[in-house]
mmCIF file of C-alpha atoms and ligand atoms in Angstrom:
data_model
loop_
_atom_site.group_PDB
_atom_site.id
_atom_site.type_symbol
_atom_site.label_atom_id
_atom_site.label_comp_id
_atom_site.label_asym_id
_atom_site.label_seq_id
_atom_site.Cartn_x
_atom_site.Cartn_y
_atom_site.Cartn_z
ATOM 1 C CA MET A 1 -0.526 24.319 4.220
ATOM 2 C CA VAL A 2 1.776 22.070 2.280
ATOM 3 C CA ILE A 3 2.075 18.794 3.208
ATOM 4 C CA VAL A 4 5.786 17.225 1.019
ATOM 5 C CA VAL A 5 6.457 13.531 1.305
ATOM 6 C CA SER A 6 9.492 11.655 0.372
ATOM 7 C CA GLY A 7 11.476 9.005 0.563
ATOM 8 C CA PRO A 8 13.441 6.783 -0.941
ATOM 9 C CA GLY A 9 11.730 4.714 -4.071
ATOM 10 C CA GLY A 10 10.143 1.261 -3.338
ATOM 11 C CA VAL A 11 8.643 2.604 0.641
ATOM 12 C CA GLY A 12 5.336 2.616 -0.899
ATOM 13 C CA LYS A 13 4.803 6.587 -0.818
ATOM 14 C CA GLY A 14 2.855 6.932 -4.261
ATOM 15 C CA THR A 15 0.186 3.772 -1.905
ATOM 16 C CA ILE A 16 0.533 6.419 0.977
ATOM 17 C CA ALA A 17 0.190 9.499 -1.019
ATOM 18 C CA GLN A 18 -3.364 7.989 -2.881
ATOM 19 C CA SER A 19 -4.546 6.754 0.570
ATOM 20 C CA LEU A 20 -4.229 10.066 2.624
ATOM 21 C CA VAL A 21 -6.101 11.914 -0.279
ATOM 22 C CA ASP A 22 -8.957 8.923 -0.317
ATOM 23 C CA SER A 23 -9.510 8.793 3.533
ATOM 24 C CA MET A 24 -9.761 12.984 4.217
ATOM 25 C CA ASP A 25 -11.399 14.600 2.421
ATOM 26 C CA ASP A 26 -9.640 18.247 3.087
ATOM 27 C CA LEU A 27 -6.768 17.649 1.212
ATOM 28 C CA TRP A 28 -5.121 17.963 -2.896
ATOM 29 C CA LEU A 29 -2.533 15.174 -4.369
ATOM 30 C CA SER A 30 -1.236 17.231 -6.566
ATOM 31 C CA LYS A 31 0.295 15.545 -9.126
ATOM 32 C CA SER A 32 4.032 15.505 -10.781
ATOM 33 C CA TRP A 33 5.068 15.760 -14.273
ATOM 34 C CA THR A 34 7.600 13.601 -15.326
ATOM 35 C CA THR A 35 9.531 12.895 -18.607
ATOM 36 C CA ARG A 36 10.431 9.049 -17.830
ATOM 37 C CA SER A 37 8.684 6.501 -19.459
ATOM 38 C CA ILE A 38 5.782 4.584 -17.392
ATOM 39 C CA ARG A 39 6.580 1.377 -15.946
ATOM 40 C CA ALA A 40 4.818 -1.825 -16.562
ATOM 41 C CA GLY A 41 2.155 -1.842 -14.186
ATOM 42 C CA GLU A 42 2.604 1.727 -13.900
ATOM 43 C CA SER A 43 -1.378 3.194 -13.205
ATOM 44 C CA PRO A 44 -1.534 5.871 -16.367
ATOM 45 C CA ASP A 45 -2.221 8.341 -12.980
ATOM 46 C CA SER A 46 0.154 7.846 -11.307
ATOM 47 C CA TYR A 47 2.325 11.244 -13.081
ATOM 48 C CA VAL A 48 1.214 13.810 -15.912
ATOM 49 C CA PHE A 49 3.916 11.518 -18.785
ATOM 50 C CA VAL A 50 5.552 14.124 -21.442
ATOM 51 C CA THR A 51 7.884 14.748 -23.179
ATOM 52 C CA ARG A 52 11.126 16.879 -22.572
ATOM 53 C CA GLU A 53 10.402 18.898 -25.438
ATOM 54 C CA GLN A 54 7.094 19.856 -23.182
ATOM 55 C CA PHE A 55 8.503 19.800 -20.095
ATOM 56 C CA GLU A 56 11.521 22.025 -20.593
ATOM 57 C CA SER A 57 8.996 24.814 -22.787
ATOM 58 C CA SER A 58 6.844 24.403 -19.042
ATOM 59 C CA ILE A 59 9.991 25.188 -17.464
ATOM 60 C CA GLU A 60 10.771 28.117 -19.697
ATOM 61 C CA SER A 61 6.337 29.663 -18.900
ATOM 62 C CA GLY A 62 7.233 29.295 -14.975
ATOM 63 C CA LYS A 63 4.087 26.423 -14.796
ATOM 64 C CA PHE A 64 6.866 24.256 -12.288
ATOM 65 C CA LEU A 65 6.947 25.139 -8.275
ATOM 66 C CA GLU A 66 9.996 23.042 -8.124
ATOM 67 C CA TRP A 67 11.477 20.926 -10.569
ATOM 68 C CA ALA A 68 14.333 18.540 -10.540
ATOM 69 C CA GLU A 69 16.591 15.511 -12.415
ATOM 70 C CA PHE A 70 16.964 12.050 -11.743
ATOM 71 C CA GLU A 71 17.954 9.461 -13.898
ATOM 72 C CA GLY A 72 18.495 10.997 -16.912
ATOM 73 C CA ASN A 73 14.484 12.025 -15.892
ATOM 74 C CA LEU A 74 13.092 15.605 -15.391
ATOM 75 C CA TYR A 75 9.951 15.598 -12.586
ATOM 76 C CA GLY A 76 8.234 18.612 -11.329
ATOM 77 C CA THR A 77 5.860 20.390 -9.079
ATOM 78 C CA PRO A 78 3.499 22.179 -10.972
ATOM 79 C CA LEU A 79 2.193 25.436 -9.130
ATOM 80 C CA PRO A 80 -0.947 24.255 -7.339
ATOM 81 C CA GLU A 81 -4.321 25.103 -8.108
ATOM 82 C CA ALA A 82 -5.594 24.043 -5.577
ATOM 83 C CA PRO A 83 -9.035 25.181 -3.774
ATOM 84 C CA GLU A 84 -8.654 27.445 -1.178
ATOM 85 C CA ASP A 85 -9.494 25.755 1.729
ATOM 86 C CA MET A 86 -8.078 22.167 0.606
ATOM 87 C CA HIS A 87 -4.108 21.221 2.329
ATOM 88 C CA ILE A 88 -1.996 20.110 -0.744
ATOM 89 C CA LEU A 89 0.427 17.206 -0.715
ATOM 90 C CA LEU A 90 3.379 17.289 -2.558
ATOM 91 C CA GLU A 91 4.873 13.873 -3.320
ATOM 92 C CA ILE A 92 8.771 14.679 -4.387
ATOM 93 C CA ASP A 93 11.941 14.191 -3.458
ATOM 94 C CA VAL A 94 14.032 15.286 -1.120
ATOM 95 C CA GLN A 95 16.165 17.943 -3.334
ATOM 96 C CA GLY A 96 12.159 18.970 -4.648
ATOM 97 C CA ALA A 97 11.246 19.562 -0.495
ATOM 98 C CA THR A 98 14.778 21.433 0.095
ATOM 99 C CA ALA A 99 13.331 23.955 -3.385
ATOM 100 C CA VAL A 100 9.967 24.184 -1.624
ATOM 101 C CA ILE A 101 12.056 25.944 1.797
ATOM 102 C CA GLU A 102 14.476 27.713 -0.435
ATOM 103 C CA LYS A 103 11.000 29.529 -0.830
ATOM 104 C CA SER A 104 10.212 29.821 2.127
ATOM 105 C CA ILE A 105 6.425 28.096 1.645
ATOM 106 C CA PRO A 106 5.786 26.987 5.008
ATOM 107 C CA ALA A 107 5.211 23.068 4.516
ATOM 108 C CA LEU A 108 5.183 20.056 6.909
ATOM 109 C CA LEU A 109 7.644 17.686 5.382
ATOM 110 C CA ILE A 110 7.554 13.446 6.443
ATOM 111 C CA PHE A 111 10.193 11.054 4.323
ATOM 112 C CA VAL A 112 8.995 7.772 5.010
ATOM 113 C CA ASP A 113 11.681 5.324 4.958
ATOM 114 C CA ALA A 114 11.570 1.694 4.881
ATOM 115 C CA PRO A 115 12.512 -0.722 7.719
ATOM 116 C CA SER A 116 15.939 -1.221 5.912
ATOM 117 C CA VAL A 117 17.874 -0.986 2.975
ATOM 118 C CA GLU A 118 17.013 -4.773 2.439
ATOM 119 C CA ASP A 119 13.785 -4.696 2.766
ATOM 120 C CA GLN A 120 13.856 -1.444 -0.407
ATOM 121 C CA ALA A 121 16.061 -3.264 -2.352
ATOM 122 C CA ARG A 122 13.493 -6.742 -2.486
ATOM 123 C CA ARG A 123 10.646 -3.872 -2.847
ATOM 124 C CA LEU A 124 12.502 -2.444 -5.886
ATOM 125 C CA ARG A 125 12.997 -5.394 -7.726
ATOM 126 C CA GLY A 126 9.836 -6.333 -6.432
ATOM 127 C CA ARG A 127 7.929 -4.213 -8.817
ATOM 128 C CA GLY A 128 10.537 -5.292 -11.955
ATOM 129 C CA ASP A 129 13.131 -2.401 -11.580
ATOM 130 C CA PRO A 130 16.389 -3.802 -13.139
ATOM 131 C CA GLU A 131 19.931 -4.125 -11.414
ATOM 132 C CA ALA A 132 21.197 -0.824 -11.676
ATOM 133 C CA GLU A 133 18.081 0.695 -10.799
ATOM 134 C CA VAL A 134 17.554 -0.753 -7.776
ATOM 135 C CA GLU A 135 21.331 0.054 -6.917
ATOM 136 C CA LYS A 136 20.892 4.294 -7.594
ATOM 137 C CA ARG A 137 17.529 4.391 -6.131
ATOM 138 C CA ILE A 138 18.745 2.609 -3.122
ATOM 139 C CA LEU A 139 22.026 5.327 -2.729
ATOM 140 C CA LYS A 140 19.952 8.153 -3.975
ATOM 141 C CA GLY A 141 17.758 6.627 -1.197
ATOM 142 C CA GLU A 142 21.071 7.069 1.635
ATOM 143 C CA LEU A 143 21.648 10.752 0.652
ATOM 144 C CA GLU A 144 17.922 11.494 1.232
ATOM 145 C CA ARG A 145 17.764 10.744 4.377
ATOM 146 C CA GLU A 146 20.645 12.235 5.907
ATOM 147 C CA ARG A 147 19.097 15.448 4.379
ATOM 148 C CA ALA A 148 15.850 14.584 5.522
ATOM 149 C CA LYS A 149 17.567 14.493 8.785
ATOM 150 C CA GLU A 150 19.346 17.962 8.177
ATOM 151 C CA LEU A 151 15.581 19.249 7.580
ATOM 152 C CA GLY A 152 13.930 18.401 10.723
ATOM 153 C CA ALA A 153 11.716 16.501 8.274
ATOM 154 C CA HIS A 154 9.208 13.822 10.265
ATOM 155 C CA ILE A 155 10.741 10.159 9.423
ATOM 156 C CA ILE A 156 8.120 7.799 9.599
ATOM 157 C CA ILE A 157 9.309 3.794 9.654
ATOM 158 C CA ASN A 158 6.753 2.295 7.018
ATOM 159 C CA ASP A 159 6.988 -1.668 8.768
ATOM 160 C CA ASP A 160 3.546 -1.462 8.290
ATOM 161 C CA LEU A 161 1.312 0.241 5.535
ATOM 162 C CA GLU A 162 -1.412 0.928 6.974
ATOM 163 C CA HIS A 163 -0.332 1.997 11.039
ATOM 164 C CA THR A 164 2.231 4.245 8.524
ATOM 165 C CA ILE A 165 -0.836 5.744 7.498
ATOM 166 C CA GLN A 166 -2.933 5.923 10.724
ATOM 167 C CA GLU A 167 0.625 7.940 12.033
ATOM 168 C CA ILE A 168 1.247 10.445 8.597
ATOM 169 C CA ARG A 169 -2.779 11.905 9.855
ATOM 170 C CA THR A 170 -2.589 11.759 12.706
ATOM 171 C CA LEU A 171 0.283 14.435 12.182
ATOM 172 C CA ILE A 172 -0.898 15.356 9.102
ATOM 173 C CA GLU A 173 -4.266 16.452 11.717
ATOM 174 C CA SER A 174 -2.748 17.079 15.096
ATOM 175 C CA GLN A 175 0.010 20.278 12.449
ATOM 176 C CA ALA A 176 -3.237 21.571 10.636
ATOM 177 C CA ASN A 177 -5.249 22.187 13.736
ATOM 178 C CA ASP A 178 -1.626 24.924 15.463
ATOM 179 C CA HIS A 179 -2.403 26.654 12.107
HETATM 180 P P1 5GP B 201 9.954 7.138 -9.838
HETATM 181 O O1 5GP B 201 10.490 7.575 -11.475
HETATM 182 O O2 5GP B 201 10.715 6.687 -9.117
HETATM 183 O O3 5GP B 201 8.730 7.653 -9.977
HETATM 184 O O4 5GP B 201 10.957 9.066 -9.400
HETATM 185 C C1 5GP B 201 12.018 9.057 -8.590
HETATM 186 C C2 5GP B 201 12.227 10.086 -7.952
HETATM 187 O O5 5GP B 201 11.799 11.117 -8.546
HETATM 188 C C3 5GP B 201 11.483 9.548 -6.457
HETATM 189 O O6 5GP B 201 12.827 10.179 -5.675
HETATM 190 C C4 5GP B 201 10.048 10.774 -6.414
HETATM 191 O O7 5GP B 201 9.873 11.274 -5.276
HETATM 192 C C5 5GP B 201 11.000 12.579 -7.354
HETATM 193 N N1 5GP B 201 9.500 12.134 -7.472
HETATM 194 C C6 5GP B 201 8.416 12.461 -8.032
HETATM 195 N N2 5GP B 201 7.655 13.254 -8.209
HETATM 196 C C7 5GP B 201 8.918 14.913 -7.660
HETATM 197 C C8 5GP B 201 8.620 16.416 -8.457
HETATM 198 O O8 5GP B 201 7.591 16.506 -8.567
HETATM 199 N N3 5GP B 201 9.750 16.777 -7.795
HETATM 200 C C9 5GP B 201 10.804 16.223 -7.624
HETATM 201 N N4 5GP B 201 12.073 17.566 -7.410
HETATM 202 N N5 5GP B 201 11.292 14.863 -7.379
HETATM 203 C C10 5GP B 201 10.013 14.341 -7.647
#
């Protein structure tokens, strides 16, 4: 099963995705590629950081399941190389989720949202995003929230990290049992 976790910037998707794979043996986390520069304090493992040339030649050679451009940077999900018996977790934006659906890949869509826009802005500022970035990510979040609803994603409000992770784990387990 493919599980897509999306959500506005700063909502804690990365932490959630990492804790899910750490606590579920049958979950394989796909690592996206990006041409964005690494942020101060960001883990070098959070993406495969590449140049635009490397990214573009990989598009040419058909490496990506989907890719998208945001704020002048390219982001893409490589075709998964997960073992047969593992579920694949993609932490991508709603545009990417849409691309997965358009490829007729059955997927469990989860949209993790912040309790409020104010809370999201506080988290973005807290991780050091400049003010212009904060505004763009809030705007992107608003568009994504609407689109996620249209796609029928499960919307989960991250008001308590541990509770959110447990809620998602339960959702994955119940859907996996149905497959
Ligand atoms: P950030 O720069 O904050 O790490 O990511 C910017 C946006 O790109 C976020 O909404 C994030 O979910 C999205 N993103 C990260 N990886 C991928 C990917 O592989 N594909 C797509 N479509 N979006 C991605």
